[in-house]
Amino acid sequence: MDSLSLKDLIELIIAVVALIISIIALYYTVTTFHLKRGQFLRYTFSRTSTVESQDCYISNITIENLKDKSSVIFQIYLQIGHNILMELDNFEGNPLVLDPYSIYSKSYDPIIYYDCGVREVKLNSILESNKLRDRMRIVLATSEGKVYPKSNRKLWSATSQFFDNFYLAIIRPIRLNYKGKSYGSNVKYLVDLEFRNGENYVVPIMNTKTQLYNFKDLNIGDCLNMNTKEVRNFFNEQRKKKVLDWKKIIVIDFESEIKKSKELLHGDQEKIVPLSFFQYFILGRIYTLLDKFKENRQNRKLLRKNRKVRGN
């Protein structure tokens, strides 16, 4: 009886294991079939208003192919409600082929105006409306007909958050690269040396008394108060003394390049401090709404003025 029970237990275990393996195999088969059949696309897009244009426009779109098969796309539209289709891209001459598990992303520049047939139309009140955001979706004309991709609402953008609250400070580190390497703001000169044996060295000369980079036991600090011509002469002297055997030299005034990059900045240097919850979420939101109201009023005045000019 005991041996029979043990035998039954072993058979039960084998049956359960076989059932689990069968379920896993079935799940894998169904999943593979699902990935091969139909299309599963996901999208995100961004709306932008800029001083370059009177019209709000779609500035960026990203489409993900989540299927294990290619997708052929002929046109990309933004559908608003039931009756508005805005063409974003047309690939009829050269269809866009999205490979399995690939991503298509494109940025768009500002527009001049929107055209519907032979008439100009205004969409600012629609595109800028957060209430209508849920009624906007991407529609694709594909080789399998009309496809409605799934919206990816999890995507976050710092830029879009800024337009919800102008108190948000988006900081970008600015770097200057030379031959694939970035150098800091304390670098005054870069001396690019090419030697006869084919080796190449870039020697940074710091704008400080302490030089972090020692090269061939040279006192590079002597170059601190020199101009580019004098720095070149310094390295020429080292070649005459046979300390260095370079065949080509480039002296870059890195300090001047830094000043050029800062010419694009406006105003004095600004100090940024972290804001409290009340300052950011309450005062910042109020400021943003007031600023947008003023901007929209100015845009409406400018639009009426332009219409009068066209009428004359």
mmCIF file with all atom_site columns, C-alpha atoms in Angstrom, residues 9 17 35 41 76 113 129 131 136 158 188 195 244 260 268 283 298 304:
data_model
loop_
_atom_site.group_PDB
_atom_site.id
_atom_site.type_symbol
_atom_site.label_atom_id
_atom_site.label_alt_id
_atom_site.label_comp_id
_atom_site.label_asym_id
_atom_site.label_entity_id
_atom_site.label_seq_id
_atom_site.pdbx_PDB_ins_code
_atom_site.Cartn_x
_atom_site.Cartn_y
_atom_site.Cartn_z
_atom_site.occupancy
_atom_site.B_iso_or_equiv
_atom_site.pdbx_formal_charge
_atom_site.auth_seq_id
_atom_site.auth_comp_id
_atom_site.auth_asym_id
_atom_site.auth_atom_id
_atom_site.pdbx_PDB_model_num
ATOM 1  C CA . LEU A 1 9   ? 2.785  10.361 -5.804  1.00 0.00 ? 9   LEU A CA 1
ATOM 2  C CA . VAL A 1 17  ? 5.485  18.924 -14.157 1.00 0.00 ? 17  VAL A CA 1
ATOM 3  C CA . LEU A 1 35  ? 3.815  39.124 -31.758 1.00 0.00 ? 35  LEU A CA 1
ATOM 4  C CA . LEU A 1 41  ? 2.631  50.429 -32.061 1.00 0.00 ? 41  LEU A CA 1
ATOM 5  C CA . ILE A 1 76  ? 1.233  59.939 -40.055 1.00 0.00 ? 76  ILE A CA 1
ATOM 6  C CA . TYR A 1 113 ? 0.046  78.536 -41.196 1.00 0.00 ? 113 TYR A CA 1
ATOM 7  C CA . SER A 1 129 ? -6.159 73.102 -24.886 1.00 0.00 ? 129 SER A CA 1
ATOM 8  C CA . LYS A 1 131 ? -8.994 69.624 -22.020 1.00 0.00 ? 131 LYS A CA 1
ATOM 9  C CA . MET A 1 136 ? -5.838 63.855 -29.683 1.00 0.00 ? 136 MET A CA 1
ATOM 10 C CA . ALA A 1 158 ? 11.335 68.541 -18.752 1.00 0.00 ? 158 ALA A CA 1
ATOM 11 C CA . LYS A 1 188 ? 43.671 78.702 -21.222 1.00 0.00 ? 188 LYS A CA 1
ATOM 12 C CA . PHE A 1 195 ? 55.090 63.769 -33.588 1.00 0.00 ? 195 PHE A CA 1
ATOM 13 C CA . LEU A 1 244 ? 60.455 67.513 -28.253 1.00 0.00 ? 244 LEU A CA 1
ATOM 14 C CA . LYS A 1 260 ? 32.608 83.147 -27.648 1.00 0.00 ? 260 LYS A CA 1
ATOM 15 C CA . ASP A 1 268 ? 24.256 88.903 -15.787 1.00 0.00 ? 268 ASP A CA 1
ATOM 16 C CA . LEU A 1 283 ? 3.206  81.079 -6.910  1.00 0.00 ? 283 LEU A CA 1
ATOM 17 C CA . GLN A 1 298 ? -0.578 90.154 -27.311 1.00 0.00 ? 298 GLN A CA 1
ATOM 18 C CA . ARG A 1 304 ? -5.828 91.465 -35.700 1.00 0.00 ? 304 ARG A CA 1
#
